[in-house]
Amino acid sequence: TYQQRGRGWDRRGRGADRGASGRFAGGGEVRTSSKGGTGRSGGWGGKGGNRGRGGKPIWRQFVDPSDDPEVVDWCRQRIRSFLDSGASQEEVQWLPNAYRNTIRVMAPKMGVGWLKQGRVNVLVRASGGSSEAGDAELRVRLVRAVAAVCDSHGGRITARKAFGALPSELAAFAQSRLGLKTLAALA
C-alpha cells in the first residue's frame, strides 16, 4: 500500500522530500511513535536505544552519580562522618552502584580522596593544610613520586598505573585539591 506524501512515493510515508523539520514538502507529517519520539532513534531525545526512557543509554546507570536526594544525602553524611572521625583512611565496602558512583564524585569536592585499592574502595584524607605552601610542597612530592614510579618501571608506564602506584595521601591530594582523576590530566 504505497501512499503519496508531498512529491515522493513511499511505502511507510517517508519520502526523500522530507526536510530537517520532519515535514514533507507537500505539508504532510510522519509520526512513527505514539510517544512523540522519532521511532528508531529513541523516544524523547538522545541517540537511540532507550525507546522513550530519556536521552541516556541504559549503561550510564553503572557510571553516573545518582540524582536521588536520599542517595546524595547518605553519601554526604558518610563523607562528613569520615572527616569528623579524624582517621587517615576508611574502607567502604559493599555499596550499590548508585551509592558508589555518587560518593566517588562527591568525595573530591568535599576534600577527600576516593581510591580503589585491590577490591576495596577507600576514603582517604588529603594530607597537609589548605595553605599555598602546603599545596606547593605536595605538588613537588607528587612530581617526585610520579618520577620514581616511572623509573621503577623502566621509564615507561601508563598514567593509570602510575596513579594507582602513588601513595594514597598523594592520590587523595591530586583528586581533592588539583581536581585530577588520573595523571593523564596532568600532562
mmCIF file with all atom_site columns, C-alpha atoms in Angstrom:
data_model
loop_
_atom_site.group_PDB
_atom_site.id
_atom_site.type_symbol
_atom_site.label_atom_id
_atom_site.label_alt_id
_atom_site.label_comp_id
_atom_site.label_asym_id
_atom_site.label_entity_id
_atom_site.label_seq_id
_atom_site.pdbx_PDB_ins_code
_atom_site.Cartn_x
_atom_site.Cartn_y
_atom_site.Cartn_z
_atom_site.occupancy
_atom_site.B_iso_or_equiv
_atom_site.pdbx_formal_charge
_atom_site.auth_seq_id
_atom_site.auth_comp_id
_atom_site.auth_asym_id
_atom_site.auth_atom_id
_atom_site.pdbx_PDB_model_num
ATOM 1   C CA . THR A 1 1   ? 0.000  0.000  0.000  1.00 0.00 ? 1   THR A CA 1
ATOM 2   C CA . TYR A 1 2   ? 2.001  2.915  -1.287 1.00 0.00 ? 2   TYR A CA 1
ATOM 3   C CA . GLN A 1 3   ? 0.978  6.431  -0.412 1.00 0.00 ? 3   GLN A CA 1
ATOM 4   C CA . GLN A 1 4   ? 1.909  9.745  -1.885 1.00 0.00 ? 4   GLN A CA 1
ATOM 5   C CA . ARG A 1 5   ? 3.323  12.232 0.580  1.00 0.00 ? 5   ARG A CA 1
ATOM 6   C CA . GLY A 1 6   ? 4.289  15.563 -0.888 1.00 0.00 ? 6   GLY A CA 1
ATOM 7   C CA . ARG A 1 7   ? 6.236  14.868 -4.060 1.00 0.00 ? 7   ARG A CA 1
ATOM 8   C CA . GLY A 1 8   ? 7.612  11.407 -3.163 1.00 0.00 ? 8   GLY A CA 1
ATOM 9   C CA . TRP A 1 9   ? 6.128  7.934  -3.064 1.00 0.00 ? 9   TRP A CA 1
ATOM 10  C CA . ASP A 1 10  ? 6.953  5.686  -0.158 1.00 0.00 ? 10  ASP A CA 1
ATOM 11  C CA . ARG A 1 11  ? 5.538  2.604  1.447  1.00 0.00 ? 11  ARG A CA 1
ATOM 12  C CA . ARG A 1 12  ? 5.660  3.969  5.000  1.00 0.00 ? 12  ARG A CA 1
ATOM 13  C CA . GLY A 1 13  ? 5.129  7.604  4.198  1.00 0.00 ? 13  GLY A CA 1
ATOM 14  C CA . ARG A 1 14  ? 8.818  8.526  4.457  1.00 0.00 ? 14  ARG A CA 1
ATOM 15  C CA . GLY A 1 15  ? 9.852  10.248 1.272  1.00 0.00 ? 15  GLY A CA 1
ATOM 16  C CA . ALA A 1 16  ? 13.050 11.798 0.060  1.00 0.00 ? 16  ALA A CA 1
ATOM 17  C CA . ASP A 1 17  ? 11.402 15.210 0.190  1.00 0.00 ? 17  ASP A CA 1
ATOM 18  C CA . ARG A 1 18  ? 11.321 15.346 3.971  1.00 0.00 ? 18  ARG A CA 1
ATOM 19  C CA . GLY A 1 19  ? 13.203 18.333 5.335  1.00 0.00 ? 19  GLY A CA 1
ATOM 20  C CA . ALA A 1 20  ? 15.148 18.730 8.545  1.00 0.00 ? 20  ALA A CA 1
ATOM 21  C CA . SER A 1 21  ? 11.983 19.576 10.458 1.00 0.00 ? 21  SER A CA 1
ATOM 22  C CA . GLY A 1 22  ? 10.404 16.180 9.746  1.00 0.00 ? 22  GLY A CA 1
ATOM 23  C CA . ARG A 1 23  ? 7.741  17.637 7.483  1.00 0.00 ? 23  ARG A CA 1
ATOM 24  C CA . PHE A 1 24  ? 7.281  16.809 3.857  1.00 0.00 ? 24  PHE A CA 1
ATOM 25  C CA . ALA A 1 25  ? 7.362  19.420 1.139  1.00 0.00 ? 25  ALA A CA 1
ATOM 26  C CA . GLY A 1 26  ? 3.666  18.827 0.495  1.00 0.00 ? 26  GLY A CA 1
ATOM 27  C CA . GLY A 1 27  ? 2.701  19.584 4.075  1.00 0.00 ? 27  GLY A CA 1
ATOM 28  C CA . GLY A 1 28  ? 2.221  16.022 5.389  1.00 0.00 ? 28  GLY A CA 1
ATOM 29  C CA . GLU A 1 29  ? 3.945  14.879 8.568  1.00 0.00 ? 29  GLU A CA 1
ATOM 30  C CA . VAL A 1 30  ? 5.010  11.397 9.593  1.00 0.00 ? 30  VAL A CA 1
ATOM 31  C CA . ARG A 1 31  ? 4.543  10.191 13.153 1.00 0.00 ? 31  ARG A CA 1
ATOM 32  C CA . THR A 1 32  ? 6.266  6.925  13.824 1.00 0.00 ? 32  THR A CA 1
ATOM 33  C CA . SER A 1 33  ? 5.798  6.711  17.580 1.00 0.00 ? 33  SER A CA 1
ATOM 34  C CA . SER A 1 34  ? 2.868  7.379  19.877 1.00 0.00 ? 34  SER A CA 1
ATOM 35  C CA . LYS A 1 35  ? 5.293  8.913  22.423 1.00 0.00 ? 35  LYS A CA 1
ATOM 36  C CA . GLY A 1 36  ? 6.229  11.760 20.159 1.00 0.00 ? 36  GLY A CA 1
ATOM 37  C CA . GLY A 1 37  ? 9.679  10.394 19.505 1.00 0.00 ? 37  GLY A CA 1
ATOM 38  C CA . THR A 1 38  ? 11.265 9.551  16.226 1.00 0.00 ? 38  THR A CA 1
ATOM 39  C CA . GLY A 1 39  ? 10.842 5.791  16.113 1.00 0.00 ? 39  GLY A CA 1
ATOM 40  C CA . ARG A 1 40  ? 14.210 4.140  15.619 1.00 0.00 ? 40  ARG A CA 1
ATOM 41  C CA . SER A 1 41  ? 16.264 6.881  17.211 1.00 0.00 ? 41  SER A CA 1
ATOM 42  C CA . GLY A 1 42  ? 14.672 6.616  20.648 1.00 0.00 ? 42  GLY A CA 1
ATOM 43  C CA . GLY A 1 43  ? 11.839 8.374  22.378 1.00 0.00 ? 43  GLY A CA 1
ATOM 44  C CA . TRP A 1 44  ? 12.231 11.742 23.998 1.00 0.00 ? 44  TRP A CA 1
ATOM 45  C CA . GLY A 1 45  ? 15.670 12.593 22.699 1.00 0.00 ? 45  GLY A CA 1
ATOM 46  C CA . GLY A 1 46  ? 19.063 11.016 22.762 1.00 0.00 ? 46  GLY A CA 1
ATOM 47  C CA . LYS A 1 47  ? 20.743 8.894  20.175 1.00 0.00 ? 47  LYS A CA 1
ATOM 48  C CA . GLY A 1 48  ? 18.592 5.840  20.462 1.00 0.00 ? 48  GLY A CA 1
ATOM 49  C CA . GLY A 1 49  ? 18.470 2.538  22.172 1.00 0.00 ? 49  GLY A CA 1
ATOM 50  C CA . ASN A 1 50  ? 16.263 3.624  25.047 1.00 0.00 ? 50  ASN A CA 1
ATOM 51  C CA . ARG A 1 51  ? 12.856 3.612  23.411 1.00 0.00 ? 51  ARG A CA 1
ATOM 52  C CA . GLY A 1 52  ? 11.335 6.509  25.290 1.00 0.00 ? 52  GLY A CA 1
ATOM 53  C CA . ARG A 1 53  ? 13.337 6.411  28.514 1.00 0.00 ? 53  ARG A CA 1
ATOM 54  C CA . GLY A 1 54  ? 15.146 9.709  28.060 1.00 0.00 ? 54  GLY A CA 1
ATOM 55  C CA . GLY A 1 55  ? 18.404 10.609 26.424 1.00 0.00 ? 55  GLY A CA 1
ATOM 56  C CA . LYS A 1 56  ? 20.792 8.434  28.462 1.00 0.00 ? 56  LYS A CA 1
ATOM 57  C CA . PRO A 1 57  ? 21.831 4.987  27.348 1.00 0.00 ? 57  PRO A CA 1
ATOM 58  C CA . ILE A 1 58  ? 20.974 2.240  29.838 1.00 0.00 ? 58  ILE A CA 1
ATOM 59  C CA . TRP A 1 59  ? 24.626 1.506  30.713 1.00 0.00 ? 59  TRP A CA 1
ATOM 60  C CA . ARG A 1 60  ? 25.132 5.033  32.107 1.00 0.00 ? 60  ARG A CA 1
ATOM 61  C CA . GLN A 1 61  ? 23.369 3.970  35.328 1.00 0.00 ? 61  GLN A CA 1
ATOM 62  C CA . PHE A 1 62  ? 26.514 1.993  36.191 1.00 0.00 ? 62  PHE A CA 1
ATOM 63  C CA . VAL A 1 63  ? 28.789 5.032  35.722 1.00 0.00 ? 63  VAL A CA 1
ATOM 64  C CA . ASP A 1 64  ? 26.949 8.273  36.501 1.00 0.00 ? 64  ASP A CA 1
ATOM 65  C CA . PRO A 1 65  ? 26.266 9.571  40.021 1.00 0.00 ? 65  PRO A CA 1
ATOM 66  C CA . SER A 1 66  ? 22.732 9.346  41.318 1.00 0.00 ? 66  SER A CA 1
ATOM 67  C CA . ASP A 1 67  ? 20.261 12.236 41.268 1.00 0.00 ? 67  ASP A CA 1
ATOM 68  C CA . ASP A 1 68  ? 18.221 10.702 44.083 1.00 0.00 ? 68  ASP A CA 1
ATOM 69  C CA . PRO A 1 69  ? 18.259 13.073 47.102 1.00 0.00 ? 69  PRO A CA 1
ATOM 70  C CA . GLU A 1 70  ? 18.280 10.133 49.527 1.00 0.00 ? 70  GLU A CA 1
ATOM 71  C CA . VAL A 1 71  ? 21.449 8.695  47.954 1.00 0.00 ? 71  VAL A CA 1
ATOM 72  C CA . VAL A 1 72  ? 23.157 12.103 47.810 1.00 0.00 ? 72  VAL A CA 1
ATOM 73  C CA . ASP A 1 73  ? 22.328 12.823 51.485 1.00 0.00 ? 73  ASP A CA 1
ATOM 74  C CA . TRP A 1 74  ? 23.595 9.409  52.601 1.00 0.00 ? 74  TRP A CA 1
ATOM 75  C CA . CYS A 1 75  ? 26.878 9.898  50.713 1.00 0.00 ? 75  CYS A CA 1
ATOM 76  C CA . ARG A 1 76  ? 27.324 13.396 52.143 1.00 0.00 ? 76  ARG A CA 1
ATOM 77  C CA . GLN A 1 77  ? 26.734 12.093 55.683 1.00 0.00 ? 77  GLN A CA 1
ATOM 78  C CA . ARG A 1 78  ? 29.184 9.217  55.159 1.00 0.00 ? 78  ARG A CA 1
ATOM 79  C CA . ILE A 1 79  ? 31.927 11.595 53.984 1.00 0.00 ? 79  ILE A CA 1
ATOM 80  C CA . ARG A 1 80  ? 31.233 14.025 56.858 1.00 0.00 ? 80  ARG A CA 1
ATOM 81  C CA . SER A 1 81  ? 31.412 11.212 59.413 1.00 0.00 ? 81  SER A CA 1
ATOM 82  C CA . PHE A 1 82  ? 34.770 10.172 57.939 1.00 0.00 ? 82  PHE A CA 1
ATOM 83  C CA . LEU A 1 83  ? 36.074 13.735 58.152 1.00 0.00 ? 83  LEU A CA 1
ATOM 84  C CA . ASP A 1 84  ? 34.816 14.066 61.747 1.00 0.00 ? 84  ASP A CA 1
ATOM 85  C CA . SER A 1 85  ? 36.428 10.768 62.789 1.00 0.00 ? 85  SER A CA 1
ATOM 86  C CA . GLY A 1 86  ? 39.955 12.084 62.210 1.00 0.00 ? 86  GLY A CA 1
ATOM 87  C CA . ALA A 1 87  ? 41.111 8.806  60.625 1.00 0.00 ? 87  ALA A CA 1
ATOM 88  C CA . SER A 1 88  ? 43.546 8.973  57.722 1.00 0.00 ? 88  SER A CA 1
ATOM 89  C CA . GLN A 1 89  ? 41.573 6.446  55.672 1.00 0.00 ? 89  GLN A CA 1
ATOM 90  C CA . GLU A 1 90  ? 38.449 4.319  55.883 1.00 0.00 ? 90  GLU A CA 1
ATOM 91  C CA . GLU A 1 91  ? 37.373 1.285  53.885 1.00 0.00 ? 91  GLU A CA 1
ATOM 92  C CA . VAL A 1 92  ? 33.954 1.445  52.276 1.00 0.00 ? 92  VAL A CA 1
ATOM 93  C CA . GLN A 1 93  ? 32.624 -1.953 51.281 1.00 0.00 ? 93  GLN A CA 1
ATOM 94  C CA . TRP A 1 94  ? 29.577 -3.383 49.574 1.00 0.00 ? 94  TRP A CA 1
ATOM 95  C CA . LEU A 1 95  ? 27.983 -0.250 48.159 1.00 0.00 ? 95  LEU A CA 1
ATOM 96  C CA . PRO A 1 96  ? 25.424 -0.462 45.357 1.00 0.00 ? 96  PRO A CA 1
ATOM 97  C CA . ASN A 1 97  ? 26.348 1.226  42.063 1.00 0.00 ? 97  ASN A CA 1
ATOM 98  C CA . ALA A 1 98  ? 24.325 4.384  42.688 1.00 0.00 ? 98  ALA A CA 1
ATOM 99  C CA . TYR A 1 99  ? 25.960 4.979  46.084 1.00 0.00 ? 99  TYR A CA 1
ATOM 100 C CA . ARG A 1 100 ? 29.477 4.117  44.909 1.00 0.00 ? 100 ARG A CA 1
ATOM 101 C CA . ASN A 1 101 ? 29.267 6.374  41.841 1.00 0.00 ? 101 ASN A CA 1
ATOM 102 C CA . THR A 1 102 ? 27.816 9.246  43.855 1.00 0.00 ? 102 THR A CA 1
ATOM 103 C CA . ILE A 1 103 ? 30.386 9.053  46.652 1.00 0.00 ? 103 ILE A CA 1
ATOM 104 C CA . ARG A 1 104 ? 33.181 8.804  44.065 1.00 0.00 ? 104 ARG A CA 1
ATOM 105 C CA . VAL A 1 105 ? 32.085 12.147 42.566 1.00 0.00 ? 105 VAL A CA 1
ATOM 106 C CA . MET A 1 106 ? 31.261 13.885 45.870 1.00 0.00 ? 106 MET A CA 1
ATOM 107 C CA . ALA A 1 107 ? 34.385 12.928 47.855 1.00 0.00 ? 107 ALA A CA 1
ATOM 108 C CA . PRO A 1 108 ? 36.904 15.103 45.950 1.00 0.00 ? 108 PRO A CA 1
ATOM 109 C CA . LYS A 1 109 ? 34.504 18.053 46.150 1.00 0.00 ? 109 LYS A CA 1
ATOM 110 C CA . MET A 1 110 ? 34.465 17.683 49.938 1.00 0.00 ? 110 MET A CA 1
ATOM 111 C CA . GLY A 1 111 ? 38.270 17.430 50.232 1.00 0.00 ? 111 GLY A CA 1
ATOM 112 C CA . VAL A 1 112 ? 38.577 13.652 50.433 1.00 0.00 ? 112 VAL A CA 1
ATOM 113 C CA . GLY A 1 113 ? 40.176 11.182 48.045 1.00 0.00 ? 113 GLY A CA 1
ATOM 114 C CA . TRP A 1 114 ? 38.295 8.128  46.738 1.00 0.00 ? 114 TRP A CA 1
ATOM 115 C CA . LEU A 1 115 ? 40.620 5.305  45.778 1.00 0.00 ? 115 LEU A CA 1
ATOM 116 C CA . LYS A 1 116 ? 40.241 1.698  44.792 1.00 0.00 ? 116 LYS A CA 1
ATOM 117 C CA . GLN A 1 117 ? 42.832 -0.472 46.499 1.00 0.00 ? 117 GLN A CA 1
ATOM 118 C CA . GLY A 1 118 ? 42.518 -4.017 45.283 1.00 0.00 ? 118 GLY A CA 1
ATOM 119 C CA . ARG A 1 119 ? 38.867 -4.969 45.638 1.00 0.00 ? 119 ARG A CA 1
ATOM 120 C CA . VAL A 1 120 ? 38.111 -2.382 48.315 1.00 0.00 ? 120 VAL A CA 1
ATOM 121 C CA . ASN A 1 121 ? 37.144 1.279  47.921 1.00 0.00 ? 121 ASN A CA 1
ATOM 122 C CA . VAL A 1 122 ? 38.780 3.632  50.390 1.00 0.00 ? 122 VAL A CA 1
ATOM 123 C CA . LEU A 1 123 ? 38.107 7.193  51.542 1.00 0.00 ? 123 LEU A CA 1
ATOM 124 C CA . VAL A 1 124 ? 41.471 8.903  52.101 1.00 0.00 ? 124 VAL A CA 1
ATOM 125 C CA . ARG A 1 125 ? 42.137 12.186 53.837 1.00 0.00 ? 125 ARG A CA 1
ATOM 126 C CA . ALA A 1 126 ? 44.351 14.530 51.838 1.00 0.00 ? 126 ALA A CA 1
ATOM 127 C CA . SER A 1 127 ? 47.357 15.395 53.996 1.00 0.00 ? 127 SER A CA 1
ATOM 128 C CA . GLY A 1 128 ? 48.713 18.877 54.549 1.00 0.00 ? 128 GLY A CA 1
ATOM 129 C CA . GLY A 1 129 ? 46.940 22.085 55.278 1.00 0.00 ? 129 GLY A CA 1
ATOM 130 C CA . SER A 1 130 ? 44.959 24.101 52.825 1.00 0.00 ? 130 SER A CA 1
ATOM 131 C CA . SER A 1 131 ? 47.693 26.742 52.640 1.00 0.00 ? 131 SER A CA 1
ATOM 132 C CA . GLU A 1 132 ? 49.551 27.548 49.455 1.00 0.00 ? 132 GLU A CA 1
ATOM 133 C CA . ALA A 1 133 ? 52.873 26.428 50.978 1.00 0.00 ? 133 ALA A CA 1
ATOM 134 C CA . GLY A 1 134 ? 51.416 23.030 51.884 1.00 0.00 ? 134 GLY A CA 1
ATOM 135 C CA . ASP A 1 135 ? 49.951 22.626 48.396 1.00 0.00 ? 135 ASP A CA 1
ATOM 136 C CA . ALA A 1 136 ? 53.251 23.580 46.764 1.00 0.00 ? 136 ALA A CA 1
ATOM 137 C CA . GLU A 1 137 ? 55.120 21.017 48.860 1.00 0.00 ? 137 GLU A CA 1
ATOM 138 C CA . LEU A 1 138 ? 52.600 18.307 47.974 1.00 0.00 ? 138 LEU A CA 1
ATOM 139 C CA . ARG A 1 139 ? 52.871 19.175 44.276 1.00 0.00 ? 139 ARG A CA 1
ATOM 140 C CA . VAL A 1 140 ? 56.642 18.707 44.459 1.00 0.00 ? 140 VAL A CA 1
ATOM 141 C CA . ARG A 1 141 ? 56.167 15.386 46.273 1.00 0.00 ? 141 ARG A CA 1
ATOM 142 C CA . LEU A 1 142 ? 53.610 14.325 43.640 1.00 0.00 ? 142 LEU A CA 1
ATOM 143 C CA . VAL A 1 143 ? 56.012 15.034 40.779 1.00 0.00 ? 143 VAL A CA 1
ATOM 144 C CA . ARG A 1 144 ? 58.835 13.191 42.569 1.00 0.00 ? 144 ARG A CA 1
ATOM 145 C CA . ALA A 1 145 ? 56.592 10.216 43.263 1.00 0.00 ? 145 ALA A CA 1
ATOM 146 C CA . VAL A 1 146 ? 55.491 10.022 39.619 1.00 0.00 ? 146 VAL A CA 1
ATOM 147 C CA . ALA A 1 147 ? 59.137 10.212 38.500 1.00 0.00 ? 147 ALA A CA 1
ATOM 148 C CA . ALA A 1 148 ? 60.074 7.444  40.947 1.00 0.00 ? 148 ALA A CA 1
ATOM 149 C CA . VAL A 1 149 ? 57.228 5.218  39.704 1.00 0.00 ? 149 VAL A CA 1
ATOM 150 C CA . CYS A 1 150 ? 58.302 5.797  36.084 1.00 0.00 ? 150 CYS A CA 1
ATOM 151 C CA . ASP A 1 151 ? 61.918 4.963  36.924 1.00 0.00 ? 151 ASP A CA 1
ATOM 152 C CA . SER A 1 152 ? 60.920 1.786  38.761 1.00 0.00 ? 152 SER A CA 1
ATOM 153 C CA . HIS A 1 153 ? 59.012 0.608  35.662 1.00 0.00 ? 153 HIS A CA 1
ATOM 154 C CA . GLY A 1 154 ? 61.878 1.181  33.240 1.00 0.00 ? 154 GLY A CA 1
ATOM 155 C CA . GLY A 1 155 ? 60.931 4.715  32.204 1.00 0.00 ? 155 GLY A CA 1
ATOM 156 C CA . ARG A 1 156 ? 57.549 3.870  30.621 1.00 0.00 ? 156 ARG A CA 1
ATOM 157 C CA . ILE A 1 157 ? 54.266 3.433  32.419 1.00 0.00 ? 157 ILE A CA 1
ATOM 158 C CA . THR A 1 158 ? 50.663 4.288  31.661 1.00 0.00 ? 158 THR A CA 1
ATOM 159 C CA . ALA A 1 159 ? 49.088 7.178  33.520 1.00 0.00 ? 159 ALA A CA 1
ATOM 160 C CA . ARG A 1 160 ? 46.521 4.869  35.103 1.00 0.00 ? 160 ARG A CA 1
ATOM 161 C CA . LYS A 1 161 ? 49.141 2.505  36.514 1.00 0.00 ? 161 LYS A CA 1
ATOM 162 C CA . ALA A 1 162 ? 51.254 5.406  37.739 1.00 0.00 ? 162 ALA A CA 1
ATOM 163 C CA . PHE A 1 163 ? 48.246 6.910  39.536 1.00 0.00 ? 163 PHE A CA 1
ATOM 164 C CA . GLY A 1 164 ? 47.491 3.538  41.144 1.00 0.00 ? 164 GLY A CA 1
ATOM 165 C CA . ALA A 1 165 ? 51.107 3.240  42.339 1.00 0.00 ? 165 ALA A CA 1
ATOM 166 C CA . LEU A 1 166 ? 51.097 6.612  44.106 1.00 0.00 ? 166 LEU A CA 1
ATOM 167 C CA . PRO A 1 167 ? 50.938 6.773  47.902 1.00 0.00 ? 167 PRO A CA 1
ATOM 168 C CA . SER A 1 168 ? 47.323 7.164  48.979 1.00 0.00 ? 168 SER A CA 1
ATOM 169 C CA . GLU A 1 169 ? 47.814 10.610 50.529 1.00 0.00 ? 169 GLU A CA 1
ATOM 170 C CA . LEU A 1 170 ? 49.259 11.983 47.267 1.00 0.00 ? 170 LEU A CA 1
ATOM 171 C CA . ALA A 1 171 ? 46.483 10.417 45.208 1.00 0.00 ? 171 ALA A CA 1
ATOM 172 C CA . ALA A 1 172 ? 43.915 11.971 47.567 1.00 0.00 ? 172 ALA A CA 1
ATOM 173 C CA . PHE A 1 173 ? 45.656 15.345 47.208 1.00 0.00 ? 173 PHE A CA 1
ATOM 174 C CA . ALA A 1 174 ? 45.619 15.045 43.412 1.00 0.00 ? 174 ALA A CA 1
ATOM 175 C CA . GLN A 1 175 ? 41.892 14.276 43.461 1.00 0.00 ? 175 GLN A CA 1
ATOM 176 C CA . SER A 1 176 ? 40.677 16.747 46.053 1.00 0.00 ? 176 SER A CA 1
ATOM 177 C CA . ARG A 1 177 ? 42.911 19.781 45.587 1.00 0.00 ? 177 ARG A CA 1
ATOM 178 C CA . LEU A 1 178 ? 44.089 19.516 41.989 1.00 0.00 ? 178 LEU A CA 1
ATOM 179 C CA . GLY A 1 179 ? 40.853 18.019 40.659 1.00 0.00 ? 179 GLY A CA 1
ATOM 180 C CA . LEU A 1 180 ? 42.625 15.169 38.827 1.00 0.00 ? 180 LEU A CA 1
ATOM 181 C CA . LYS A 1 181 ? 41.007 11.814 38.191 1.00 0.00 ? 181 LYS A CA 1
ATOM 182 C CA . THR A 1 182 ? 44.096 10.388 36.516 1.00 0.00 ? 182 THR A CA 1
ATOM 183 C CA . LEU A 1 183 ? 47.616 11.576 35.863 1.00 0.00 ? 183 LEU A CA 1
ATOM 184 C CA . ALA A 1 184 ? 46.821 11.925 32.160 1.00 0.00 ? 184 ALA A CA 1
ATOM 185 C CA . ALA A 1 185 ? 45.153 15.245 33.003 1.00 0.00 ? 185 ALA A CA 1
ATOM 186 C CA . LEU A 1 186 ? 48.442 16.448 34.490 1.00 0.00 ? 186 LEU A CA 1
ATOM 187 C CA . ALA A 1 187 ? 50.268 16.403 31.157 1.00 0.00 ? 187 ALA A CA 1
#
